[in-house]
Tab-separated table of C-alpha atoms and ligand atoms in Angstrom:
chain	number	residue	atom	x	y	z
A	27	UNK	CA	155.485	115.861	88.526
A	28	UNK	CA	152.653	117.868	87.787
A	29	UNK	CA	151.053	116.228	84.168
A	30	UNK	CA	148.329	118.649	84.215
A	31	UNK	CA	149.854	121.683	84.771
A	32	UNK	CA	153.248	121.516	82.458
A	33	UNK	CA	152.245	119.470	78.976
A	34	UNK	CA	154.598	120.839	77.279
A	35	UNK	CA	157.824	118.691	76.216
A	36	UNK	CA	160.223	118.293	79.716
A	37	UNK	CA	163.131	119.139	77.462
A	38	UNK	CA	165.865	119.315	79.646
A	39	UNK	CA	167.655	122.823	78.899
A	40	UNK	CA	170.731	122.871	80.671
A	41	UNK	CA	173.723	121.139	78.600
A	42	UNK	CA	174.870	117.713	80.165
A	43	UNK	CA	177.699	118.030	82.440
A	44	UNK	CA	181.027	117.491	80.250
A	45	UNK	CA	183.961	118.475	82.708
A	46	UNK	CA	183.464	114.968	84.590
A	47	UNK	CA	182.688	110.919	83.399
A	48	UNK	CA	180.244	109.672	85.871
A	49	UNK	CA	181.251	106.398	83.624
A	50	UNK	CA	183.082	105.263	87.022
A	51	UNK	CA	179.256	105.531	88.820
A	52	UNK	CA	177.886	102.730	85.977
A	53	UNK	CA	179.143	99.726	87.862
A	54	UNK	CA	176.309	100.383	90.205
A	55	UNK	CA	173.534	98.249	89.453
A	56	UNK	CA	170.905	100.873	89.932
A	57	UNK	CA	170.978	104.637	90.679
A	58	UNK	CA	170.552	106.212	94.078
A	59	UNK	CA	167.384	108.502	94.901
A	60	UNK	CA	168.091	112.027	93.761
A	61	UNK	CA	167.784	114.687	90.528
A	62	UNK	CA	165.954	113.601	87.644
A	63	UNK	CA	168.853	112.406	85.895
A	64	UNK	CA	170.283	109.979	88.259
A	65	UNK	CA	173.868	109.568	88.120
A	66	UNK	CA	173.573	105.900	87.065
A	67	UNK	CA	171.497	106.256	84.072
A	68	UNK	CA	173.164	109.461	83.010
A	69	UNK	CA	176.470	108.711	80.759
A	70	UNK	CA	178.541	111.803	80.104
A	71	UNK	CA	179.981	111.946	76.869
A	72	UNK	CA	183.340	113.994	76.859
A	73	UNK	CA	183.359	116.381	74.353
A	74	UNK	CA	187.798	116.384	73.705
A	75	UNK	CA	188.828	113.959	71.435
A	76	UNK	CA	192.533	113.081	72.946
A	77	UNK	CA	193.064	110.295	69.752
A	78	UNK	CA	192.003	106.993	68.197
A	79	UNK	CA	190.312	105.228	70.908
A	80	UNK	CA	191.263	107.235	73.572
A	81	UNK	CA	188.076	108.559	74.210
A	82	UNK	CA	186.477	105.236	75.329
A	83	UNK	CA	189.018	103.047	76.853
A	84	UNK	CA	189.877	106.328	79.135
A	85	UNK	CA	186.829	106.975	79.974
A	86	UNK	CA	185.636	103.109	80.493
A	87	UNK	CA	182.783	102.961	78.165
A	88	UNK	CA	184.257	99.288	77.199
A	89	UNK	CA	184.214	98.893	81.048
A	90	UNK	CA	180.854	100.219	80.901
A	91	UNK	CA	179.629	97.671	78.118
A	92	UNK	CA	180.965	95.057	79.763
A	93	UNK	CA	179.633	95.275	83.322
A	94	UNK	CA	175.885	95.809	82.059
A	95	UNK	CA	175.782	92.767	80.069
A	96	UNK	CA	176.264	89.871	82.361
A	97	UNK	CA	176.250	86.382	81.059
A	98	UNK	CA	172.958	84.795	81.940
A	99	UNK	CA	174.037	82.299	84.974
A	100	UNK	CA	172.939	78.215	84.105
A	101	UNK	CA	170.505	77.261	86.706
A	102	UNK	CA	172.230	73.685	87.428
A	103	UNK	CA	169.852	71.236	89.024
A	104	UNK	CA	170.290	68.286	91.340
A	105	UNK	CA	169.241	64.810	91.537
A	106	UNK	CA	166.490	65.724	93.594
A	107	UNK	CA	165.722	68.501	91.167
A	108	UNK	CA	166.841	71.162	93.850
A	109	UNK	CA	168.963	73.503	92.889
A	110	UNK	CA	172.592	72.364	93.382
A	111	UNK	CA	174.325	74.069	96.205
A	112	UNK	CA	177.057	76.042	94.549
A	113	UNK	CA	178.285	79.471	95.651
A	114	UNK	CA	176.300	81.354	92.862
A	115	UNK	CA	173.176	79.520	94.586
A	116	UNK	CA	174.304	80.618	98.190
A	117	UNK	CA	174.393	84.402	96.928
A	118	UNK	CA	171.331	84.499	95.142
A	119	UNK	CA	169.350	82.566	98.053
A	120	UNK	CA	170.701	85.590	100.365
A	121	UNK	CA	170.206	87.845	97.810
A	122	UNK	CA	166.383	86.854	97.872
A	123	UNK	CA	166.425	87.709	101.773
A	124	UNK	CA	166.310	91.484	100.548
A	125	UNK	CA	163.876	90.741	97.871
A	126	UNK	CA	161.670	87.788	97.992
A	127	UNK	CA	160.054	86.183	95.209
A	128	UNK	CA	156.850	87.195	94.180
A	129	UNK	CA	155.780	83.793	93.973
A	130	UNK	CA	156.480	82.747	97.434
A	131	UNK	CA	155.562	86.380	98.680
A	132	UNK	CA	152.385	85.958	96.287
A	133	UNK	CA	149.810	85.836	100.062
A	134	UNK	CA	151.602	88.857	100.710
A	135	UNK	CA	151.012	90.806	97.674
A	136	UNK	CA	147.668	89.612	97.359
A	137	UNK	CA	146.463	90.411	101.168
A	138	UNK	CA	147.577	93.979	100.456
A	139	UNK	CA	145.574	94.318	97.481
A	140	UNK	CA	142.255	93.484	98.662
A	141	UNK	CA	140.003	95.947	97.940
A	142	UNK	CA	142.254	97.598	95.555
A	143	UNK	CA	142.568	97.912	92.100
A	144	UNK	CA	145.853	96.532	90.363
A	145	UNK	CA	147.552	98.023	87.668
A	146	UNK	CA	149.801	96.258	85.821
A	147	UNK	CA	153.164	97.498	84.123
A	148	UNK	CA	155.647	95.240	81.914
A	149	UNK	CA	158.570	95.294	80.225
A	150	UNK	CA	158.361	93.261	77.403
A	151	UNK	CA	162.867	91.987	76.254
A	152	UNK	CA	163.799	89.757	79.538
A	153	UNK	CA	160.712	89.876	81.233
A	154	UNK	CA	158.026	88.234	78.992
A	155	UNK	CA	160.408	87.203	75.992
A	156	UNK	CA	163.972	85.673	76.689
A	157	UNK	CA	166.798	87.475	75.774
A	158	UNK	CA	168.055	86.352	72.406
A	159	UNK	CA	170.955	86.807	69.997
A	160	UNK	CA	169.448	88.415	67.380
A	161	UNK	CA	166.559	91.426	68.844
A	162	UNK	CA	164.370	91.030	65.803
A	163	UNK	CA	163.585	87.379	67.449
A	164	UNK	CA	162.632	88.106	71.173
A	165	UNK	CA	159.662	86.114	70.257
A	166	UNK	CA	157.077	85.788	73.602
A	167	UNK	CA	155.788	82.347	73.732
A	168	UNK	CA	152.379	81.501	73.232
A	169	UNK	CA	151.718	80.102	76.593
A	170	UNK	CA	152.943	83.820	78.161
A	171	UNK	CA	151.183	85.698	75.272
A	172	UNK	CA	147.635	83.543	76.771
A	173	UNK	CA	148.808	84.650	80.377
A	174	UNK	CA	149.291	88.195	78.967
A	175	UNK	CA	145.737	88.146	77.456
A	176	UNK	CA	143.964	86.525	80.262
A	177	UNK	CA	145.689	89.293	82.632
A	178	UNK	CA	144.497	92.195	81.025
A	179	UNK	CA	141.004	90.524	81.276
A	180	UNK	CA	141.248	91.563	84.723
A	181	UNK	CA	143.617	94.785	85.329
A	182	UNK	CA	144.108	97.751	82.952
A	183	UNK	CA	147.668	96.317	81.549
A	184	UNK	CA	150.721	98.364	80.272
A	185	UNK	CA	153.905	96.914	78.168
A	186	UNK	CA	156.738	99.833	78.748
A	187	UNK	CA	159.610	98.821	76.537
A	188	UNK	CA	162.883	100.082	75.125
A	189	UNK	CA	161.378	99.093	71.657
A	190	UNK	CA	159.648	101.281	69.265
A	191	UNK	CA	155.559	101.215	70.158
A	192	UNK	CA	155.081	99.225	66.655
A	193	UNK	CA	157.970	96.956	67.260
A	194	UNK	CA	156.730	95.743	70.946
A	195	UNK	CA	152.944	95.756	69.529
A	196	UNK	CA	154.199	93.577	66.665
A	197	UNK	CA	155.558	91.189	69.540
A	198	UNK	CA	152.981	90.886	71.521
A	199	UNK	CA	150.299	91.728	69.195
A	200	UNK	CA	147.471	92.003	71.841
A	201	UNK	CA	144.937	94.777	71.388
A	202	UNK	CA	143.766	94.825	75.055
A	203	UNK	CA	147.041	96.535	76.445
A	204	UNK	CA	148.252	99.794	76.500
A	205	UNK	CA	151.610	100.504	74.932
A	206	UNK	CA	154.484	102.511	75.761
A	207	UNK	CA	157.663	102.084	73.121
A	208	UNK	CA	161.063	104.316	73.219
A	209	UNK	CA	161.690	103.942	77.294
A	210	UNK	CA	158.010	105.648	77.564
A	211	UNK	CA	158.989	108.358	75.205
A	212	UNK	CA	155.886	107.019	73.056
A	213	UNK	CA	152.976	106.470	74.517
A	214	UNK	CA	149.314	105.371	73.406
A	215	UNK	CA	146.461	105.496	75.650
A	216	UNK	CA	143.187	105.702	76.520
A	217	UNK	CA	141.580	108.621	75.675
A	218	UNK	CA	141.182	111.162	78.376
A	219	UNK	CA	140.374	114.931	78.442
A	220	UNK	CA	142.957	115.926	80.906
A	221	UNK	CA	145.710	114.928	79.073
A	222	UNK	CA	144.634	116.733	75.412
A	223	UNK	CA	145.835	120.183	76.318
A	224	UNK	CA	149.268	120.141	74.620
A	225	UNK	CA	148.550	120.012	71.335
A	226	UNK	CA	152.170	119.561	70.348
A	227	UNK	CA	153.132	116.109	72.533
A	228	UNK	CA	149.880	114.946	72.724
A	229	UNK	CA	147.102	114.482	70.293
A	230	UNK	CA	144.378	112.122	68.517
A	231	UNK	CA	145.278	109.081	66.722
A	232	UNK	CA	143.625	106.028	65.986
A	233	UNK	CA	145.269	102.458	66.873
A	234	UNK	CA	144.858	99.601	64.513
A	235	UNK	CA	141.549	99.017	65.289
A	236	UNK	CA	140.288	102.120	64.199
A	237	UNK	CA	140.204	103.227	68.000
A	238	UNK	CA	140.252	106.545	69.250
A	239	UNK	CA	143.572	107.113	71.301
A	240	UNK	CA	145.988	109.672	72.778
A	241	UNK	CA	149.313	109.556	71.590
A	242	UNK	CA	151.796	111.119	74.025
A	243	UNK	CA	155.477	111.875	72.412
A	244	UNK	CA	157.280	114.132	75.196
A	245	UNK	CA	160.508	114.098	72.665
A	246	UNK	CA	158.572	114.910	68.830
A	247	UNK	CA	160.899	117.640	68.233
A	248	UNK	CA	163.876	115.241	68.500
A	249	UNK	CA	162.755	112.864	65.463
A	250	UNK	CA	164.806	114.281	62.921
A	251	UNK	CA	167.713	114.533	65.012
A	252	UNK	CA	166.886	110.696	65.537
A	253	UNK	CA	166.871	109.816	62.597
A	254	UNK	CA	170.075	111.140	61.166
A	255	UNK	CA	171.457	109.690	63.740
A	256	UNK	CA	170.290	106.819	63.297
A	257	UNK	CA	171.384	106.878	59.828
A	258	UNK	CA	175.067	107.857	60.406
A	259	UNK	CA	175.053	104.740	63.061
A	260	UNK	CA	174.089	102.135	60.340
A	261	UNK	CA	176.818	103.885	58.022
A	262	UNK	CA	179.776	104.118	60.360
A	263	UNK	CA	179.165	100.363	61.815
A	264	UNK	CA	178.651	98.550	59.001
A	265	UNK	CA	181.868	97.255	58.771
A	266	UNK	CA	181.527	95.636	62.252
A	267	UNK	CA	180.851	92.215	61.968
A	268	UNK	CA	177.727	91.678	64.168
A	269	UNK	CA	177.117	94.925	64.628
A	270	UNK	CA	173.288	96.073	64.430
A	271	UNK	CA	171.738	99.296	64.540
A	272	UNK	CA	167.643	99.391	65.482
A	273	UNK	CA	165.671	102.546	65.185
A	274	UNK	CA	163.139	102.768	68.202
A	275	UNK	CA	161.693	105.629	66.940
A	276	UNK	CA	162.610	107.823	69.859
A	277	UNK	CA	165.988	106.107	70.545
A	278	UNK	CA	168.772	104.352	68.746
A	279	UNK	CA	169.796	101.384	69.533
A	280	UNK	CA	173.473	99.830	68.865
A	281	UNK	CA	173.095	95.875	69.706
A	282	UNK	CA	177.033	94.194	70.243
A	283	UNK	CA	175.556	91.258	71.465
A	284	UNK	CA	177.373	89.386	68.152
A	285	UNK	CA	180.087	91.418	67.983
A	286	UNK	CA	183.690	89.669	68.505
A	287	UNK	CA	184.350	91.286	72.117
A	288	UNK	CA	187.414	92.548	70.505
A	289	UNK	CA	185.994	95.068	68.218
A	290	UNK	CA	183.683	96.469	71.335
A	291	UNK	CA	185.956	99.248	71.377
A	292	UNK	CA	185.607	99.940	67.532
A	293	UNK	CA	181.772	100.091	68.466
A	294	UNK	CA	182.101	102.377	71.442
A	295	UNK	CA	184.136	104.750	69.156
A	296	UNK	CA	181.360	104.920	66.023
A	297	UNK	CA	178.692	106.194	68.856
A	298	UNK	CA	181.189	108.370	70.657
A	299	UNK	CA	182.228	110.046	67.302
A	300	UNK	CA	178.286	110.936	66.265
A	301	UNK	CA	177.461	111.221	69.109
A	302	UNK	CA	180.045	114.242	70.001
A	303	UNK	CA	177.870	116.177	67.584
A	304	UNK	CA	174.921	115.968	69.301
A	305	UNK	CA	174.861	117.532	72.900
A	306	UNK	CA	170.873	117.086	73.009
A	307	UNK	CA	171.463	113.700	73.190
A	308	UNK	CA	172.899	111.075	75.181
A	309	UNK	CA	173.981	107.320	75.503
A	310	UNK	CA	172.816	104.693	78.048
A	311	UNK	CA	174.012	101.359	78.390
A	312	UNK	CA	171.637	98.006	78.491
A	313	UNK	CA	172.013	93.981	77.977
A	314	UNK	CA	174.758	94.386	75.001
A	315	UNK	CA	173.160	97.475	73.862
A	316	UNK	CA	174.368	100.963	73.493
A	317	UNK	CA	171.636	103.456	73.428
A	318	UNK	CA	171.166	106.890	72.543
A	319	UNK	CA	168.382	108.842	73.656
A	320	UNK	CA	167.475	112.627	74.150
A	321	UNK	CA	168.357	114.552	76.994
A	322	UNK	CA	164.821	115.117	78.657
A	323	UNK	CA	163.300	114.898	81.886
A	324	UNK	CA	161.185	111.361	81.151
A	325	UNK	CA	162.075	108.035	81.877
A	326	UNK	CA	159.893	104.598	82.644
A	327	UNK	CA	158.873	105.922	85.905
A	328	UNK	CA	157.246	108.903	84.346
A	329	UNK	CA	155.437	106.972	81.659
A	330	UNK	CA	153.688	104.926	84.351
A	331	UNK	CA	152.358	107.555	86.264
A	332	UNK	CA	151.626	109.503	82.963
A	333	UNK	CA	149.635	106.213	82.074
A	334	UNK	CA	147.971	105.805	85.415
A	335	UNK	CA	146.445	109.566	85.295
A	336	UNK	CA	145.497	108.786	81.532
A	337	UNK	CA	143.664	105.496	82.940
A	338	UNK	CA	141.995	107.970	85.762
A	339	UNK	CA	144.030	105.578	87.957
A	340	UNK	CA	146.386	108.551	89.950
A	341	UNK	CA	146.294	109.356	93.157
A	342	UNK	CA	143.880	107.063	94.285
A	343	UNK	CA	144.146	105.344	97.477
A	344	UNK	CA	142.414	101.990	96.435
A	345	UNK	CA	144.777	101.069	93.220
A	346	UNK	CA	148.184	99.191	93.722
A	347	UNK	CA	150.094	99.843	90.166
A	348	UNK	CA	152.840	96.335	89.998
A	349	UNK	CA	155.504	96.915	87.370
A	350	UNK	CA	157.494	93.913	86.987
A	351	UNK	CA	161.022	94.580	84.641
A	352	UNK	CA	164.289	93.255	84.743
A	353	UNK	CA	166.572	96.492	83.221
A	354	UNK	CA	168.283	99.032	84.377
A	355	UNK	CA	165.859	101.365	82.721
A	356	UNK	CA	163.312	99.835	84.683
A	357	UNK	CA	164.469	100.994	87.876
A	358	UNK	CA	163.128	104.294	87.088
A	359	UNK	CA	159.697	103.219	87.414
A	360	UNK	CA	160.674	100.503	90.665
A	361	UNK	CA	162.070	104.264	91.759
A	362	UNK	CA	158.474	105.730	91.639
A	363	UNK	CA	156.142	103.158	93.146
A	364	UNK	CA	158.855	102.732	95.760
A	365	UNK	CA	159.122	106.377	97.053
A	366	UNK	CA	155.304	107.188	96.157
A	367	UNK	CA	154.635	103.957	98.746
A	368	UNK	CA	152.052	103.316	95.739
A	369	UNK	CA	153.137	99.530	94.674
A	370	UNK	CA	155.379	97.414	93.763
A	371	UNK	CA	158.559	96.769	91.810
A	372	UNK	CA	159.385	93.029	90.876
A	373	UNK	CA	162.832	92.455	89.391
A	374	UNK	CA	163.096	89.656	86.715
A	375	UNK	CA	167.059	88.822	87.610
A	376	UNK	CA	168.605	85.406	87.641
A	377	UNK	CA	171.417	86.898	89.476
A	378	UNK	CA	171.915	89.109	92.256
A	379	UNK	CA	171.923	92.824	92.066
A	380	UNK	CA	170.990	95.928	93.661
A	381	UNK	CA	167.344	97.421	92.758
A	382	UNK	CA	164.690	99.565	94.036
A	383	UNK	CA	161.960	96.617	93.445
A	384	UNK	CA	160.489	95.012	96.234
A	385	UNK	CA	160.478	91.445	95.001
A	386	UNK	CA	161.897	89.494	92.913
A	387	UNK	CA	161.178	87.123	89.713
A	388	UNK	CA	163.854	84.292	88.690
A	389	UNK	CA	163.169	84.342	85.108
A	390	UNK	CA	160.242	85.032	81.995
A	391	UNK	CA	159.123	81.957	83.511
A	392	UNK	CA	158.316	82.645	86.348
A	393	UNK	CA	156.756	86.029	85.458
A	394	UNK	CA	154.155	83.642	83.928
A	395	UNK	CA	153.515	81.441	86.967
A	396	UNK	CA	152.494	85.003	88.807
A	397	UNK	CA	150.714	86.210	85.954
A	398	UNK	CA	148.743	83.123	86.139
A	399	UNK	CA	148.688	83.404	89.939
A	400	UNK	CA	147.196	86.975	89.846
A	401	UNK	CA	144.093	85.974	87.346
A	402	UNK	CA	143.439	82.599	89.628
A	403	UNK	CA	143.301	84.853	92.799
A	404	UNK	CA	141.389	87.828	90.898
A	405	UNK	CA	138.846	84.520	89.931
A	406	UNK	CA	138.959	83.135	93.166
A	407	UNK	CA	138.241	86.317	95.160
A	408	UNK	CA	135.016	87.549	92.776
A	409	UNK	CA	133.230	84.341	94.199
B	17	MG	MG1	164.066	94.323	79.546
């Protein structure tokens, strides 16, 4: 990707496919190297209505919705406060074979970043806040808000969330981090001269502070589209018990987390029918969360290294960017550092599943323990 050279908005101008469902290809946990798009993230909405319903039992968007929202497994513990030997154990403890904890690998990570400068990427639901019924409460605790803080004391610190910018900066309410909302479709950072030539996506602003910043929107043009949409998602769901529709700015979200399982379907079919209208767009699944987005060429993986050129921190030899994340949209940015040999991914996942991160992270609370770990070894090694 060349930032530099192309500022203008990576709008994506061919139509998405419609002849085929790649619905079948969701299953997988994360999607395989290739095109921008990558099959797994990419749902294809098909565009014939066949009848009531039809449209989303055939082509397994209930399927879908249920295989990316897996119950959070009960870590059971022991007498001896091990964890009890059960056959969910025995997969996970193999599972951690292919990626090792970042805690127990912490000598590892740490030898290989002497002498270079960390960056540090975050997502903020299920990595530093638990995952919670209701979205408007994914309150971070004040113990990992403190490990946040003293982190960014010591590397330049991003939180790239799903969430709208003001949403996640509500959250987490720090002033020392950067912050990209919208899956990176939002982005405030430092400001830089390189990045000011497209006067359209990128401009001025000032944060809350009264700081100078660059904002960086790659999909502006789409807000009214947004927006509508947005609107006709909070009218045709209303009925839904549970049901909740969040506007993230740059990307609707449809949270069935408290919806009767029974009336997914009814759900699926509110998005599929707006969303039929709208070819520009399209829908990706998360934790009990239909979203739609706009169909452009920018993920997570493209906000980081759009935010390590705006921190002057690109192409350099001597920085190791970390981003640790535990969704599917995260993978995007694993995806990146992994095939760029730049850094590396950490997956926050209590159970086993396929990812291009190169460690792993049990839980928020253990993100913590490494943020913690990565201060005391920054402190340790300026002595
Ligand atoms: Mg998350």
């Amino acid at each position: 990707m060349d930032l530099k050279s192309n500022h203008t908005a990576p709008v994506l101008t061919d139509s998405p496919p419609i002849s085929k469902s790649r619905l079948g290809v969701h299953s997988l946990p994360y999607s395989p190297p290739g095109p921008a798009f990558s099959p797994g993230l990419i749902l294809t909405i098909p565009r014939k209505k066949t009848g009531i319903l039809d449209d989303v039992r055939s082509c397994s968007w209930l399927d879908a919705m249920k295989s990316s929202s897996p119950p959070h497994r009960k870590i059971t513990k022991g007498v001896n406060n091990e964890f009890a030997t059960s056959d969910a154990d025995v997969a996970y403890r193999s599972w951690m074979v292919k990626y090792p904890s970042a805690l127990k690998s912490f000598e590892q990570i740490t030898n290989f970043a002497k002498g270079k400068r960390i960056a540090l990427f975050m997502d903020y639901d299920g990595t530093l806040s638990p995952i919670v019924d209701n979205p408007d409460c994914a309150f971070m605790t004040e113990a990992m808000r403190a490990a946040v803080k003293k982190v960014a004391k010591y590397f330049p610190t991003a939180i790239i969330s799903g969430r709208s910018r003001d949403k996640v900066y509500e959250f987490v309410g720090l002033t020392e981090l950067y912050y990209a909302g919208s899956h990176g479709m939002d982005i405030m950072g430092p400001v830089t001269q390189s990045i000011s030539d497209d006067p359209i996506n990128c401009f001025r602003s000032t944060d809350k502070q009264g700081k100078d910043v660059n904002l960086f929107q790659p999909a502006a043009e789409f807000l009214p589209m947004i927006d509508k949409v947005y609107r006709s998602l909070v009218e045709s769901t209303k009925g839904i018990a549970g049901a909740k529709v969040e506007n993230n700015k740059f990307c609707v979200s449809v949270h069935y987390r408290n919806v009767d399982e029974k009336s997914w379907d009814v759900v699926a079919q509110c998005v599929h029918d707006i969303l039929k209208d709208y070819p520009r767009l399209r829908l990706t699944h998360g934790r009990k969360v239909l979203e739609v987005r706009p169909v452009i060429n920018w993920d997570k993986g493209k906000a980081v290294t759009f935010l390590l050129e705006s921190l002057g921190l690109n192409d350099c030899d001597d920085v190791l960017p970390i981003y640790v994340g535990d969704d599917r949209t995260d993978e995007d940015a694993f995806k990146v550092l992994r095939e760029g040999n730049r850094g590396y991914g950490i997956l926050v996942s209590s159970v086993p599943k396929e990812s291009n991160a190169k460690y792993s992270l049990r839980e928020p609370a253990e993100v913590m323990e490494f943020l913690k770990s990565l201060v005391s070894w920054k402190k340790s090694s300026a002595l």
